[in-house]
């Protein structure tokens, strides 16, 4: 059964995000930001900015197409910057979430209990932690089955093989050093795409 | 086994009800439960924002937006090796946390029934002050008998 995987993160024992990867389809064209393409009538794509509500009854549409387009370009750049910043912020938020939930689980379920996954209406997060406090987190579609074995496989077959056994890789992966090697990235991408 | 515990968190993240029904989870002291409620409240808010698919929310358009997107739900179910946590967030922001064993079925139905009991015996109690700890005898009694029924039927 194919599973839609959204993103994947690795955190080291110093709580730093040492690897992250997204498999989400590229963002929509800037002229459509904020609204899905299906909501907009085709004629209003260039003027369908965020300030003017789209729709045939809007009296303010029609004039100022050029101004609106320039505005859209500026906005697209802003959005791009925001998106890059968001990726970094997301990693921090995800770490905070798994850290809190893991502690909560340990407190309630005993020290040998492990937090496996949680689901919201929009996505499901899977979590796997090694004995060395290396943390793997993966976001998938909400209906996905347990991906714990997948994360375990990534650890055994990719992390241990290509990062730990790499003599050139440092012991600590500051800023993702040593993780971003070709074999690991290729193997991971192939493995995840095999699931989808 | 079955249903372990129920926690109710008000919309500000404060613990307003907490009851253990059967063994299975570690017993915490009141302070730890308060911390847990606050932590969960924060985590829930973060998980609602972590949607990997959608763009960040667009600024509100003038005159109200006719096609408002469904608000992100936040954490609904959490699974661990020893228990399962189901969270029901009401429209007013009150959260019901139900801790069950990992195999428990029809938790949604149980949650619904508990919410009904809450609506009937807590919200309709004229002496209950909103957002304050729940101390209603009827709620307590009905809840206990309902959960005991579920736990003993297994």
mmCIF file of C-alpha atoms in Angstrom:
data_model
loop_
_atom_site.group_PDB
_atom_site.id
_atom_site.type_symbol
_atom_site.label_atom_id
_atom_site.label_comp_id
_atom_site.label_asym_id
_atom_site.label_seq_id
_atom_site.Cartn_x
_atom_site.Cartn_y
_atom_site.Cartn_z
ATOM 1 C CA UNK A 1 0.000 0.000 0.000
ATOM 2 C CA UNK A 2 1.542 3.312 -1.028
ATOM 3 C CA UNK A 3 2.090 5.831 1.741
ATOM 4 C CA UNK A 4 2.455 9.533 1.126
ATOM 5 C CA UNK A 5 5.536 10.698 3.042
ATOM 6 C CA UNK A 6 5.764 14.431 3.682
ATOM 7 C CA UNK A 7 9.031 14.969 5.484
ATOM 8 C CA UNK A 8 11.764 13.327 7.501
ATOM 9 C CA UNK A 9 14.002 14.676 10.279
ATOM 10 C CA UNK A 10 16.951 13.411 12.307
ATOM 11 C CA UNK A 11 17.907 15.027 15.612
ATOM 12 C CA UNK A 12 21.124 14.262 17.472
ATOM 13 C CA UNK A 13 21.530 13.912 21.226
ATOM 14 C CA UNK A 14 22.295 17.606 21.524
ATOM 15 C CA UNK A 15 18.766 18.345 20.280
ATOM 16 C CA UNK A 16 20.133 19.708 17.022
ATOM 17 C CA UNK A 17 18.444 18.920 13.715
ATOM 18 C CA UNK A 18 21.214 17.247 11.720
ATOM 19 C CA UNK A 19 19.203 16.170 8.719
ATOM 20 C CA UNK A 20 15.865 17.066 7.198
ATOM 21 C CA UNK A 21 14.233 16.302 3.900
ATOM 22 C CA UNK A 22 10.884 17.122 2.350
ATOM 23 C CA UNK A 23 9.017 15.096 -0.243
ATOM 24 C CA UNK A 24 6.136 17.462 -0.724
ATOM 25 C CA UNK A 25 5.339 18.579 -4.252
ATOM 26 C CA UNK A 26 6.808 22.018 -5.057
ATOM 27 C CA UNK A 27 4.851 25.036 -3.835
ATOM 28 C CA UNK A 28 2.118 26.414 -6.015
ATOM 29 C CA UNK A 29 2.884 29.327 -8.394
ATOM 30 C CA UNK A 30 2.952 32.666 -6.551
ATOM 31 C CA UNK A 31 -0.109 33.983 -8.306
ATOM 32 C CA UNK A 32 -2.148 31.367 -6.561
ATOM 33 C CA UNK A 33 -0.655 31.593 -3.098
ATOM 34 C CA UNK A 34 -3.031 31.537 -0.206
ATOM 35 C CA UNK A 35 -5.811 29.925 -2.159
ATOM 36 C CA UNK A 36 -6.078 26.670 -3.966
ATOM 37 C CA UNK A 37 -6.235 26.792 -7.727
ATOM 38 C CA UNK A 38 -9.659 25.252 -7.803
ATOM 39 C CA UNK A 39 -11.159 28.132 -5.820
ATOM 40 C CA UNK A 40 -10.172 30.762 -8.346
ATOM 41 C CA UNK A 41 -11.809 31.367 -11.692
ATOM 42 C CA UNK A 42 -9.106 31.073 -14.391
ATOM 43 C CA UNK A 43 -9.393 34.719 -15.470
ATOM 44 C CA UNK A 44 -8.527 36.122 -12.085
ATOM 45 C CA UNK A 45 -5.206 34.388 -11.532
ATOM 46 C CA UNK A 46 -3.084 37.502 -12.093
ATOM 47 C CA UNK A 47 -5.149 39.764 -9.909
ATOM 48 C CA UNK A 48 -6.194 37.210 -7.371
ATOM 49 C CA UNK A 49 -3.957 38.653 -4.687
ATOM 50 C CA UNK A 50 -4.555 38.151 -1.055
ATOM 51 C CA UNK A 51 -6.177 41.529 -0.509
ATOM 52 C CA UNK A 52 -8.928 41.281 -3.075
ATOM 53 C CA UNK A 53 -11.388 38.447 -2.671
ATOM 54 C CA UNK A 54 -11.772 36.536 -5.905
ATOM 55 C CA UNK A 55 -15.132 36.111 -7.489
ATOM 56 C CA UNK A 56 -17.214 37.510 -10.314
ATOM 57 C CA UNK A 57 -19.026 39.992 -8.059
ATOM 58 C CA UNK A 58 -15.984 41.876 -6.874
ATOM 59 C CA UNK A 59 -16.264 45.448 -8.199
ATOM 60 C CA UNK A 60 -12.628 46.313 -7.506
ATOM 61 C CA UNK A 61 -11.265 43.781 -9.941
ATOM 62 C CA UNK A 62 -10.287 44.731 -13.472
ATOM 63 C CA UNK A 63 -8.189 47.880 -12.866
ATOM 64 C CA UNK A 64 -4.579 47.901 -11.677
ATOM 65 C CA UNK A 65 -3.549 44.593 -13.153
ATOM 66 C CA UNK A 66 0.085 45.650 -13.581
ATOM 67 C CA UNK A 67 0.359 47.008 -10.061
ATOM 68 C CA UNK A 68 -1.129 43.845 -8.722
ATOM 69 C CA UNK A 69 1.332 41.731 -10.693
ATOM 70 C CA UNK A 70 4.313 43.669 -9.334
ATOM 71 C CA UNK A 71 2.903 43.272 -5.899
ATOM 72 C CA UNK A 72 2.623 39.577 -6.540
ATOM 73 C CA UNK A 73 6.288 39.301 -7.498
ATOM 74 C CA UNK A 74 7.347 41.047 -4.306
ATOM 75 C CA UNK A 75 5.020 38.878 -2.354
ATOM 76 C CA UNK A 76 6.361 35.750 -4.023
ATOM 77 C CA UNK A 77 9.881 36.674 -2.924
ATOM 78 C CA UNK A 78 8.664 37.283 0.585
ATOM 79 C CA UNK A 79 6.891 33.971 0.591
ATOM 80 C CA UNK A 80 10.013 32.204 -0.620
ATOM 81 C CA UNK A 81 12.011 33.701 2.246
ATOM 82 C CA UNK A 82 9.280 32.815 4.649
ATOM 83 C CA UNK A 83 9.232 29.260 3.375
ATOM 84 C CA UNK A 84 12.966 28.786 3.946
ATOM 85 C CA UNK A 85 12.662 30.208 7.415
ATOM 86 C CA UNK A 86 9.666 28.023 8.034
ATOM 87 C CA UNK A 87 11.578 24.852 7.227
ATOM 88 C CA UNK A 88 14.081 25.657 9.989
ATOM 89 C CA UNK A 89 11.334 26.653 12.376
ATOM 90 C CA UNK A 90 9.402 23.500 11.612
ATOM 91 C CA UNK A 91 12.348 21.357 12.622
ATOM 92 C CA UNK A 92 12.505 23.159 15.958
ATOM 93 C CA UNK A 93 8.780 22.834 16.505
ATOM 94 C CA UNK A 94 8.905 19.137 15.659
ATOM 95 C CA UNK A 95 11.728 18.577 18.070
ATOM 96 C CA UNK A 96 9.866 20.419 20.807
ATOM 97 C CA UNK A 97 6.796 18.322 20.181
ATOM 98 C CA UNK A 98 8.495 14.941 20.214
ATOM 99 C CA UNK A 99 10.595 15.919 23.202
ATOM 100 C CA UNK A 100 7.555 16.938 25.258
ATOM 101 C CA UNK A 101 5.495 13.950 24.199
ATOM 102 C CA UNK A 102 8.336 11.560 24.899
ATOM 103 C CA UNK A 103 8.750 12.949 28.415
ATOM 104 C CA UNK A 104 5.018 12.776 28.971
ATOM 105 C CA UNK A 105 4.990 9.150 27.810
ATOM 106 C CA UNK A 106 7.868 8.235 30.094
ATOM 107 C CA UNK A 107 6.183 9.858 33.048
ATOM 108 C CA UNK A 108 2.871 8.107 32.546
ATOM 109 C CA UNK A 109 3.851 4.784 31.023
ATOM 110 C CA UNK A 110 7.063 4.120 32.903
ATOM 111 C CA UNK A 111 10.690 4.504 31.860
ATOM 112 C CA UNK A 112 10.551 1.638 29.382
ATOM 113 C CA UNK A 113 7.599 3.120 27.507
ATOM 114 C CA UNK A 114 8.299 4.705 24.135
ATOM 115 C CA UNK A 115 6.268 7.187 22.200
ATOM 116 C CA UNK A 116 5.482 5.723 18.765
ATOM 117 C CA UNK A 117 3.317 8.119 16.814
ATOM 118 C CA UNK A 118 0.619 10.733 16.925
ATOM 119 C CA UNK A 119 -2.005 11.753 14.414
ATOM 120 C CA UNK A 120 -3.861 14.980 13.705
ATOM 121 C CA UNK A 121 -6.511 15.579 11.072
ATOM 122 C CA UNK A 122 -3.840 16.645 8.573
ATOM 123 C CA UNK A 123 -0.826 14.430 9.126
ATOM 124 C CA UNK A 124 0.682 11.666 11.220
ATOM 125 C CA UNK A 125 4.065 11.818 12.876
ATOM 126 C CA UNK A 126 6.120 8.683 13.485
ATOM 127 C CA UNK A 127 8.945 8.611 15.945
ATOM 128 C CA UNK A 128 11.842 6.329 16.673
ATOM 129 C CA UNK A 129 14.601 6.878 19.175
ATOM 130 C CA UNK A 130 17.787 4.856 19.391
ATOM 131 C CA UNK A 131 19.542 3.993 22.637
ATOM 132 C CA UNK A 132 22.081 6.708 21.865
ATOM 133 C CA UNK A 133 19.321 9.338 21.866
ATOM 134 C CA UNK A 134 19.376 9.754 18.125
ATOM 135 C CA UNK A 135 15.832 10.701 17.148
ATOM 136 C CA UNK A 136 14.107 9.997 13.869
ATOM 137 C CA UNK A 137 10.816 11.703 13.032
ATOM 138 C CA UNK A 138 8.728 11.255 9.910
ATOM 139 C CA UNK A 139 5.571 13.023 8.814
ATOM 140 C CA UNK A 140 3.148 11.121 6.589
ATOM 141 C CA UNK A 141 -0.456 11.255 5.523
ATOM 142 C CA UNK A 142 -2.868 10.719 8.449
ATOM 143 C CA UNK A 143 -4.058 7.296 7.337
ATOM 144 C CA UNK A 144 -0.619 5.714 7.176
ATOM 145 C CA UNK A 145 0.075 2.493 9.092
ATOM 146 C CA UNK A 146 2.818 2.374 11.696
ATOM 147 C CA UNK A 147 6.146 3.383 10.162
ATOM 148 C CA UNK A 148 8.248 2.437 13.134
ATOM 149 C CA UNK A 149 9.875 -0.438 11.298
ATOM 150 C CA UNK A 150 10.602 1.893 8.379
ATOM 151 C CA UNK A 151 12.416 4.310 10.684
ATOM 152 C CA UNK A 152 14.222 1.363 12.224
ATOM 153 C CA UNK A 153 15.267 0.188 8.760
ATOM 154 C CA UNK A 154 16.543 3.661 7.930
ATOM 155 C CA UNK A 155 18.624 3.557 11.079
ATOM 156 C CA UNK A 156 20.039 0.091 10.469
ATOM 157 C CA UNK A 157 20.477 0.028 6.715
ATOM 158 C CA UNK A 158 21.283 3.649 5.951
ATOM 159 C CA UNK A 159 22.450 5.488 9.037
ATOM 160 C CA UNK A 160 24.683 2.758 10.416
ATOM 161 C CA UNK A 161 25.946 1.676 7.000
ATOM 162 C CA UNK A 162 26.666 5.022 5.401
ATOM 163 C CA UNK A 163 27.140 7.488 8.245
ATOM 164 C CA UNK A 164 28.464 5.523 11.201
ATOM 165 C CA UNK A 165 30.691 3.227 9.130
ATOM 166 C CA UNK A 166 32.052 6.087 7.067
ATOM 167 C CA UNK A 167 35.628 6.691 8.281
ATOM 168 C CA UNK A 168 35.517 10.301 7.093
ATOM 169 C CA UNK A 169 32.372 11.103 9.020
ATOM 170 C CA UNK A 170 32.846 13.009 12.292
ATOM 171 C CA UNK A 171 31.541 11.606 15.564
ATOM 172 C CA UNK A 172 29.322 14.612 16.145
ATOM 173 C CA UNK A 173 27.342 15.881 13.206
ATOM 174 C CA UNK A 174 27.413 19.600 13.772
ATOM 175 C CA UNK A 175 25.215 21.314 11.208
ATOM 176 C CA UNK A 176 24.581 18.035 9.436
ATOM 177 C CA UNK A 177 28.244 17.367 8.720
ATOM 178 C CA UNK A 178 28.854 13.777 7.666
ATOM 179 C CA UNK A 179 25.165 13.042 7.257
ATOM 180 C CA UNK A 180 24.793 14.786 3.944
ATOM 181 C CA UNK A 181 26.791 12.206 2.034
ATOM 182 C CA UNK A 182 25.748 10.931 -1.326
ATOM 183 C CA UNK A 183 25.178 7.309 -0.405
ATOM 184 C CA UNK A 184 22.959 8.148 2.556
ATOM 185 C CA UNK A 185 20.893 10.726 0.689
ATOM 186 C CA UNK A 186 20.449 8.558 -2.378
ATOM 187 C CA UNK A 187 19.600 5.492 -0.343
ATOM 188 C CA UNK A 188 17.102 7.413 1.763
ATOM 189 C CA UNK A 189 15.427 8.986 -1.226
ATOM 190 C CA UNK A 190 15.163 5.666 -3.020
ATOM 191 C CA UNK A 191 13.833 3.931 0.081
ATOM 192 C CA UNK A 192 11.157 6.570 0.761
ATOM 193 C CA UNK A 193 10.107 6.799 -2.874
ATOM 194 C CA UNK A 194 9.720 3.050 -2.838
ATOM 195 C CA UNK A 195 7.059 3.468 -0.184
ATOM 196 C CA UNK A 196 5.057 6.077 -2.060
ATOM 197 C CA UNK B 1 -7.093 -2.655 31.608
ATOM 198 C CA UNK B 2 -9.426 -0.841 29.257
ATOM 199 C CA UNK B 3 -9.802 2.805 30.066
ATOM 200 C CA UNK B 4 -7.084 4.108 32.335
ATOM 201 C CA UNK B 5 -7.811 7.746 33.024
ATOM 202 C CA UNK B 6 -9.618 10.904 31.979
ATOM 203 C CA UNK B 7 -8.216 14.404 32.080
ATOM 204 C CA UNK B 8 -10.097 17.583 31.188
ATOM 205 C CA UNK B 9 -8.131 20.703 30.314
ATOM 206 C CA UNK B 10 -9.793 24.103 30.057
ATOM 207 C CA UNK B 11 -9.142 26.489 27.204
ATOM 208 C CA UNK B 12 -6.334 28.217 29.066
ATOM 209 C CA UNK B 13 -4.402 24.992 29.593
ATOM 210 C CA UNK B 14 -5.415 24.502 33.209
ATOM 211 C CA UNK B 15 -6.315 21.114 34.607
ATOM 212 C CA UNK B 16 -9.966 21.083 35.652
ATOM 213 C CA UNK B 17 -10.652 17.365 36.044
ATOM 214 C CA UNK B 18 -8.549 14.294 36.491
ATOM 215 C CA UNK B 19 -9.683 10.806 37.402
ATOM 216 C CA UNK B 20 -7.996 7.412 37.261
ATOM 217 C CA UNK B 21 -10.250 4.435 36.582
ATOM 218 C CA UNK B 22 -7.893 1.485 36.517
ATOM 219 C CA UNK B 23 -4.268 0.534 37.006
ATOM 220 C CA UNK B 24 -1.976 0.737 34.023
ATOM 221 C CA UNK B 25 -0.403 4.153 34.192
ATOM 222 C CA UNK B 26 2.025 5.516 36.727
ATOM 223 C CA UNK B 27 0.369 7.518 39.461
ATOM 224 C CA UNK B 28 1.486 11.125 39.405
ATOM 225 C CA UNK B 29 1.027 13.735 42.090
ATOM 226 C CA UNK B 30 -1.284 16.687 41.524
ATOM 227 C CA UNK B 31 1.544 19.002 40.591
ATOM 228 C CA UNK B 32 2.738 16.627 37.866
ATOM 229 C CA UNK B 33 -0.779 16.401 36.467
ATOM 230 C CA UNK B 34 -0.954 20.185 36.299
ATOM 231 C CA UNK B 35 2.371 20.286 34.474
ATOM 232 C CA UNK B 36 1.190 17.541 32.120
ATOM 233 C CA UNK B 37 -1.978 19.465 31.297
ATOM 234 C CA UNK B 38 -0.051 22.639 30.568
ATOM 235 C CA UNK B 39 2.521 20.805 28.459
ATOM 236 C CA UNK B 40 -0.101 19.021 26.474
ATOM 237 C CA UNK B 41 -1.949 22.262 25.854
ATOM 238 C CA UNK B 42 1.205 23.760 24.349
ATOM 239 C CA UNK B 43 2.055 20.678 22.309
ATOM 240 C CA UNK B 44 -1.469 20.588 20.955
ATOM 241 C CA UNK B 45 -1.160 24.170 19.738
ATOM 242 C CA UNK B 46 2.160 23.376 18.041
ATOM 243 C CA UNK B 47 0.888 20.235 16.335
ATOM 244 C CA UNK B 48 -1.993 22.226 14.879
ATOM 245 C CA UNK B 49 0.516 24.601 13.274
ATOM 246 C CA UNK B 50 2.828 21.916 11.923
ATOM 247 C CA UNK B 51 0.771 21.060 8.883
ATOM 248 C CA UNK B 52 3.280 20.169 6.163
ATOM 249 C CA UNK B 53 0.850 20.612 3.280
ATOM 250 C CA UNK B 54 -0.848 23.954 3.550
ATOM 251 C CA UNK B 55 0.653 27.380 3.098
ATOM 252 C CA UNK B 56 0.690 29.659 6.133
ATOM 253 C CA UNK B 57 -2.741 31.188 6.651
ATOM 254 C CA UNK B 58 -3.465 34.116 4.364
ATOM 255 C CA UNK B 59 -4.296 37.467 5.941
ATOM 256 C CA UNK B 60 -8.053 37.914 6.279
ATOM 257 C CA UNK B 61 -9.590 39.475 3.222
ATOM 258 C CA UNK B 62 -11.924 42.430 3.621
ATOM 259 C CA UNK B 63 -15.542 41.641 4.259
ATOM 260 C CA UNK B 64 -14.853 38.200 5.655
ATOM 261 C CA UNK B 65 -13.639 35.228 3.722
ATOM 262 C CA UNK B 66 -16.415 33.165 2.164
ATOM 263 C CA UNK B 67 -14.386 29.992 1.753
ATOM 264 C CA UNK B 68 -12.614 29.632 5.041
ATOM 265 C CA UNK B 69 -10.465 26.544 5.278
ATOM 266 C CA UNK B 70 -11.112 23.907 7.886
ATOM 267 C CA UNK B 71 -9.044 24.825 10.963
ATOM 268 C CA UNK B 72 -6.149 22.503 11.689
ATOM 269 C CA UNK B 73 -7.169 19.938 14.244
ATOM 270 C CA UNK B 74 -4.051 19.453 16.325
ATOM 271 C CA UNK B 75 -3.159 16.200 18.023
ATOM 272 C CA UNK B 76 -6.011 13.675 17.990
ATOM 273 C CA UNK B 77 -4.472 10.322 18.815
ATOM 274 C CA UNK B 78 -1.127 9.464 20.307
ATOM 275 C CA UNK B 79 0.200 5.919 20.512
ATOM 276 C CA UNK B 80 2.933 4.597 22.728
ATOM 277 C CA UNK B 81 4.031 1.080 23.620
ATOM 278 C CA UNK B 82 1.966 0.964 26.810
ATOM 279 C CA UNK B 83 -1.057 3.159 26.199
ATOM 280 C CA UNK B 84 -3.059 5.199 23.731
ATOM 281 C CA UNK B 85 -4.129 8.770 24.245
ATOM 282 C CA UNK B 86 -7.210 10.097 22.530
ATOM 283 C CA UNK B 87 -7.761 13.847 22.580
ATOM 284 C CA UNK B 88 -11.063 15.519 21.852
ATOM 285 C CA UNK B 89 -10.949 19.268 21.437
ATOM 286 C CA UNK B 90 -14.354 20.943 21.718
ATOM 287 C CA UNK B 91 -15.227 23.996 19.658
ATOM 288 C CA UNK B 92 -14.737 26.145 22.733
ATOM 289 C CA UNK B 93 -11.228 24.815 23.303
ATOM 290 C CA UNK B 94 -11.840 22.443 26.193
ATOM 291 C CA UNK B 95 -9.781 19.286 25.778
ATOM 292 C CA UNK B 96 -10.773 15.806 26.883
ATOM 293 C CA UNK B 97 -7.858 13.415 27.199
ATOM 294 C CA UNK B 98 -8.704 9.754 27.460
ATOM 295 C CA UNK B 99 -5.935 7.303 28.269
ATOM 296 C CA UNK B 100 -6.762 3.765 27.222
ATOM 297 C CA UNK B 101 -4.900 0.563 26.654
ATOM 298 C CA UNK B 102 -3.491 0.099 23.165
ATOM 299 C CA UNK B 103 -6.141 -2.388 22.066
ATOM 300 C CA UNK B 104 -9.212 -0.486 23.289
ATOM 301 C CA UNK B 105 -11.878 -0.185 20.593
ATOM 302 C CA UNK B 106 -14.563 2.424 19.973
ATOM 303 C CA UNK B 107 -12.750 5.147 21.886
ATOM 304 C CA UNK B 108 -14.565 7.741 19.777
ATOM 305 C CA UNK B 109 -17.912 6.520 21.015
ATOM 306 C CA UNK B 110 -16.704 6.511 24.611
ATOM 307 C CA UNK B 111 -15.389 10.018 24.197
ATOM 308 C CA UNK B 112 -18.686 11.175 22.792
ATOM 309 C CA UNK B 113 -20.588 9.694 25.705
ATOM 310 C CA UNK B 114 -18.221 11.327 28.193
ATOM 311 C CA UNK B 115 -18.746 14.660 26.465
ATOM 312 C CA UNK B 116 -22.501 14.155 26.735
ATOM 313 C CA UNK B 117 -22.163 13.451 30.443
ATOM 314 C CA UNK B 118 -20.044 16.582 30.786
ATOM 315 C CA UNK B 119 -22.612 18.658 28.951
ATOM 316 C CA UNK B 120 -25.486 17.249 30.994
ATOM 317 C CA UNK B 121 -24.028 17.142 34.479
ATOM 318 C CA UNK B 122 -21.320 19.792 34.480
ATOM 319 C CA UNK B 123 -22.395 22.500 32.061
ATOM 320 C CA UNK B 124 -26.028 22.300 33.145
ATOM 321 C CA UNK B 125 -25.102 22.461 36.822
ATOM 322 C CA UNK B 126 -26.061 26.008 37.904
ATOM 323 C CA UNK B 127 -23.357 26.036 40.574
ATOM 324 C CA UNK B 128 -20.546 25.186 38.192
ATOM 325 C CA UNK B 129 -18.284 28.107 37.372
ATOM 326 C CA UNK B 130 -16.837 28.034 33.872
ATOM 327 C CA UNK B 131 -13.132 27.187 33.509
ATOM 328 C CA UNK B 132 -12.942 26.133 37.161
ATOM 329 C CA UNK B 133 -12.214 22.626 38.487
ATOM 330 C CA UNK B 134 -15.103 20.220 38.016
ATOM 331 C CA UNK B 135 -16.627 19.143 41.316
ATOM 332 C CA UNK B 136 -20.028 17.723 40.450
ATOM 333 C CA UNK B 137 -21.265 14.630 42.247
ATOM 334 C CA UNK B 138 -23.670 13.580 39.527
ATOM 335 C CA UNK B 139 -20.984 13.778 36.836
ATOM 336 C CA UNK B 140 -18.664 11.769 39.015
ATOM 337 C CA UNK B 141 -21.259 9.077 39.648
ATOM 338 C CA UNK B 142 -22.459 8.745 36.054
ATOM 339 C CA UNK B 143 -18.938 8.747 34.688
ATOM 340 C CA UNK B 144 -17.779 6.117 37.145
ATOM 341 C CA UNK B 145 -20.646 3.783 36.391
ATOM 342 C CA UNK B 146 -20.245 4.256 32.629
ATOM 343 C CA UNK B 147 -16.515 3.568 32.646
ATOM 344 C CA UNK B 148 -16.884 0.643 35.049
ATOM 345 C CA UNK B 149 -19.380 -0.867 32.646
ATOM 346 C CA UNK B 150 -16.896 -0.605 29.771
ATOM 347 C CA UNK B 151 -13.947 -1.856 31.775
ATOM 348 C CA UNK B 152 -15.825 -4.851 33.174
ATOM 349 C CA UNK B 153 -17.274 -5.903 29.833
ATOM 350 C CA UNK B 154 -13.849 -6.915 28.598
#
